[in-house]
CSV table of C-alpha atoms in Angstrom, one decimal:
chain,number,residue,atom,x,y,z
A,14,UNK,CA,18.4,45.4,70.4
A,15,UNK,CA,19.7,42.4,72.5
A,16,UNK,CA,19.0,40.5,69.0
A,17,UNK,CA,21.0,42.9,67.0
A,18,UNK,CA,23.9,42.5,69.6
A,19,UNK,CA,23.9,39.1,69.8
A,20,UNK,CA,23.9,38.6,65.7
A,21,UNK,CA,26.6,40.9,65.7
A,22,UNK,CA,28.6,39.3,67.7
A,23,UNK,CA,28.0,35.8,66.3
A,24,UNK,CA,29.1,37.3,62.9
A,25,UNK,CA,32.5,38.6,64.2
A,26,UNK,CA,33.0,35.0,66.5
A,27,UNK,CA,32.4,33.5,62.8
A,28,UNK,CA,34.7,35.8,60.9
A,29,UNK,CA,37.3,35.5,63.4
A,30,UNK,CA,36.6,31.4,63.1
A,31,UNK,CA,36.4,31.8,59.0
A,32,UNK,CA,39.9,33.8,59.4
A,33,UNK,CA,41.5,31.1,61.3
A,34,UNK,CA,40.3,28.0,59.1
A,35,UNK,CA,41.9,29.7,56.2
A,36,UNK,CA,45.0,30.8,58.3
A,37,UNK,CA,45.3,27.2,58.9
A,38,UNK,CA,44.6,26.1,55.1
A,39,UNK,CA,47.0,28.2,53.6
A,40,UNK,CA,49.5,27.4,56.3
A,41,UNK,CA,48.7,23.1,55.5
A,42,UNK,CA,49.1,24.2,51.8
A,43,UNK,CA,52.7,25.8,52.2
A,44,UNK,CA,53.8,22.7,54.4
A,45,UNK,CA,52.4,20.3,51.6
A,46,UNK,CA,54.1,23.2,48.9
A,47,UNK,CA,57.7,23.0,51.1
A,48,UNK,CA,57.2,18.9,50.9
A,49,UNK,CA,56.5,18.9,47.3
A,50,UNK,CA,60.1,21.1,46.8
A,51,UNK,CA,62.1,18.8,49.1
A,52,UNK,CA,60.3,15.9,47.3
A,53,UNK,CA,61.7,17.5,43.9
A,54,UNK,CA,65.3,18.3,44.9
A,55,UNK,CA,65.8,14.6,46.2
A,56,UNK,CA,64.2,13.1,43.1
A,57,UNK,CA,66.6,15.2,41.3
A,58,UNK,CA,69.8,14.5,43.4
A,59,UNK,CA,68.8,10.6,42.8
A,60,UNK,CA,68.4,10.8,38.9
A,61,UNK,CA,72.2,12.5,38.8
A,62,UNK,CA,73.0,9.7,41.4
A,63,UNK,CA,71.5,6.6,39.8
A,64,UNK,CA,73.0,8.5,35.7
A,65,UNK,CA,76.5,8.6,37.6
A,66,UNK,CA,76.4,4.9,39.1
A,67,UNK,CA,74.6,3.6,35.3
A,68,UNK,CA,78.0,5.3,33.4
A,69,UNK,CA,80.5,3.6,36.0
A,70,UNK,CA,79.5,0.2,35.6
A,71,UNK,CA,78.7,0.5,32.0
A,72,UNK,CA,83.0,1.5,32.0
A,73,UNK,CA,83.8,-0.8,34.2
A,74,UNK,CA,82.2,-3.6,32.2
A,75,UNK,CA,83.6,-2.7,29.1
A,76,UNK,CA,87.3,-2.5,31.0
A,77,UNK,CA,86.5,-6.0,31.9
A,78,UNK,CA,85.5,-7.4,28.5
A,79,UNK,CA,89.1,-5.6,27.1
A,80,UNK,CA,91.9,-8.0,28.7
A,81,UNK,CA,94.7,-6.5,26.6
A,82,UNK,CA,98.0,-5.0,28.2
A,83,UNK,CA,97.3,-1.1,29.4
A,84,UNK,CA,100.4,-0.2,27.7
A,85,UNK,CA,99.1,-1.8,24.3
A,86,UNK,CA,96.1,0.2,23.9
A,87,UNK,CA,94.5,2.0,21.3
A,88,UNK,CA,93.9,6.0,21.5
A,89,UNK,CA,89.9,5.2,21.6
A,90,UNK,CA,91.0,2.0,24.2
A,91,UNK,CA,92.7,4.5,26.0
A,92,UNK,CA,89.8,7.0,26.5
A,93,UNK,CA,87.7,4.4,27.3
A,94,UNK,CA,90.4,3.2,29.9
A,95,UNK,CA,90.2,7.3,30.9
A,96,UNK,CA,86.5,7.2,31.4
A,97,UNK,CA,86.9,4.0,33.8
A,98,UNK,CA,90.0,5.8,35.8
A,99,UNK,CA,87.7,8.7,36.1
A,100,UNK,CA,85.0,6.5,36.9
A,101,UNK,CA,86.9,4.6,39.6
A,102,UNK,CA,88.1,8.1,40.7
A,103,UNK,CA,84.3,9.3,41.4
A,104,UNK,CA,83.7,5.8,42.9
A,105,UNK,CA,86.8,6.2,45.7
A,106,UNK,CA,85.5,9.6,46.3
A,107,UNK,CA,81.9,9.0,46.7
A,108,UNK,CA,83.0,6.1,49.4
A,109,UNK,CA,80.7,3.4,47.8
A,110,UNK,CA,83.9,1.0,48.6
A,111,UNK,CA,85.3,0.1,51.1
A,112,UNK,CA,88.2,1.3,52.7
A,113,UNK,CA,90.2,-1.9,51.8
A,114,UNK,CA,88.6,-1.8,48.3
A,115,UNK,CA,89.5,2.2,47.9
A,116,UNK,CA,93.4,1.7,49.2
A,117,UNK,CA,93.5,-1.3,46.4
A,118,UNK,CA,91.4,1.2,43.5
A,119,UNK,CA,93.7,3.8,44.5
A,120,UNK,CA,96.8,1.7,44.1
A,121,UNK,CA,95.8,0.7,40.7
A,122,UNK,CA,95.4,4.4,39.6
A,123,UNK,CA,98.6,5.4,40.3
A,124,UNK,CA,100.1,2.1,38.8
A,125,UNK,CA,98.1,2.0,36.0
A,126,UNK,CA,100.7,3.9,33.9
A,127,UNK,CA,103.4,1.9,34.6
A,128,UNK,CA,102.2,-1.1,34.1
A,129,UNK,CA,102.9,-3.0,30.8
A,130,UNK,CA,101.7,-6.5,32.3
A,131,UNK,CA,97.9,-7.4,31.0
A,132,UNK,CA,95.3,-7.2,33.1
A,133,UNK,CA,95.6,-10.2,35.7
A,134,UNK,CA,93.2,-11.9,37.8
A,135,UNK,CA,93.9,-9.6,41.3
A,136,UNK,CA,92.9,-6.7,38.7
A,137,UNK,CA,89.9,-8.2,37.2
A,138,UNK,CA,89.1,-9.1,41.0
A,139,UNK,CA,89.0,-6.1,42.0
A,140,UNK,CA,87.6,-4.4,39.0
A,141,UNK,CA,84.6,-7.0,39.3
A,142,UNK,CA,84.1,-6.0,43.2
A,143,UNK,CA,84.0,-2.8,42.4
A,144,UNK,CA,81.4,-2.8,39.8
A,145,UNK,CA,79.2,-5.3,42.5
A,146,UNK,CA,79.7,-2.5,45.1
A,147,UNK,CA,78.5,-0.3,42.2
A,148,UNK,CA,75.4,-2.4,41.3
A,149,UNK,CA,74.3,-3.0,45.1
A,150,UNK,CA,74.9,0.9,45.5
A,151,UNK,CA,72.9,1.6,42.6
A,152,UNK,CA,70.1,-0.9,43.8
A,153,UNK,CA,70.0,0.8,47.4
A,154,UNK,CA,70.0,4.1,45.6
A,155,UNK,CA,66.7,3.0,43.2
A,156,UNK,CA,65.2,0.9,46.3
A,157,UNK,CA,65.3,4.4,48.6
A,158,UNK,CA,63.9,6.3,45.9
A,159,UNK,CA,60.9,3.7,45.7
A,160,UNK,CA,60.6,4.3,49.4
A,161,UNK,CA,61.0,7.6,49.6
A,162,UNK,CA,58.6,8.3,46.9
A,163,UNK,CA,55.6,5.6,48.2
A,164,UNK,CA,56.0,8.0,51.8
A,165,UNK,CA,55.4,11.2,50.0
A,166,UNK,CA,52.7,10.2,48.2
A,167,UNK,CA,51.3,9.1,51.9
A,168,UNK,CA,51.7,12.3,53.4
A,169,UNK,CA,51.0,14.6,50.3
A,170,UNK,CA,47.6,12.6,50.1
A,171,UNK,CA,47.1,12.9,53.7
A,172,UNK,CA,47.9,16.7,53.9
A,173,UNK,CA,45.7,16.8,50.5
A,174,UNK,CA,42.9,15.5,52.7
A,175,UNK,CA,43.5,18.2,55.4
A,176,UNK,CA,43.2,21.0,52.7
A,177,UNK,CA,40.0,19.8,51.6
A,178,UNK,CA,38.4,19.1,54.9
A,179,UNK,CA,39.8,23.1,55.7
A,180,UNK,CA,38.2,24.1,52.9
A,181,UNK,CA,34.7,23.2,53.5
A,182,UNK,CA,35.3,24.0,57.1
A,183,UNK,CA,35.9,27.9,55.4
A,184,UNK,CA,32.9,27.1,53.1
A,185,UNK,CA,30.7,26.2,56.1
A,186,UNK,CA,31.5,30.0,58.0
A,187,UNK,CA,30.8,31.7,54.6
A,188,UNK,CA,27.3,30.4,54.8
């Protein structure tokens, strides 16, 4: 009878132990789950990011290479001169100038349509500074998303590890 008790007992200490070690696996699996989303949603953000920073300079290149008077462009000159302005615009807004650099951007934007000079060197100047800002922008943007990718893998593979080690701590009690 003491046998029978004590058997007993050892087979509700290790169903209480089995319960906890899977408690504990499927709690490890929903942290590693909650990473993964996180993971996803910035990896998302940074593709919209780095499509949004790839368009601006790709403008503001071509509104470099043009060097004709605003006031003498063509209709298809003067979308592409639209795209840039609205390029510029995001750029401002987004604060990837600085404030000097925004107060001069912002000038040109509201001067742009009454300007009938060409495009002078204080414009190109500042055109070409804000497409650098742009490009060292987009660069910190890609050399984050390196970083931030190499430390998830790091932690998914170390809370991968965890899940497997819980799992044949469960397989172990079922025994």
């Amino acid at each position: 009878a003491v046998f029978m008790m004590r058997l007993m007992a050892r087979s509700r200490a290790c169903s209480c132990i089995s319960a906890l070690a899977c408690s504990e696996e499927a709690a490890t699996e929903t942290e590693e789950d909650k990473k993964i989303d996180i993971r996803d949603h910035d990896h998302d953000d940074f593709v919209h990011t780095e499509g949004d920073l790839e368009e601006s300079l790709e403008t503001l290149a071509n509104v470099e290479k043009m060097g004709v008077a605003f006031t003498q462009l063509t209709p298809d000159a003067q979308n592409g001169l639209n795209a840039m302005t609205n390029a510029l615009d995001r750029v401002v807004e987004a604060g990837f100038v600085t404030h000097a650099q925004r107060d001069k951007v912002a000038a040109f934007l509201q001067n742009r349509d009454e300007s009938d000079d060409e495009a002078g060197s204080p414009l190109k100047d500042l055109l070409r500074d804000v497409r650098n800002k742009n490009q060292d922008t987009l660069n910190g943007a890609r050399n984050t998303e390196r970083s931030e990718q190499f430390s998830f893998q790091k932690v998914k593979a170390s809370l991968d590890r965890e899940i497997e080690g819980q799992k044949k701590e469960i397989s172990q009690f079922k025994k």
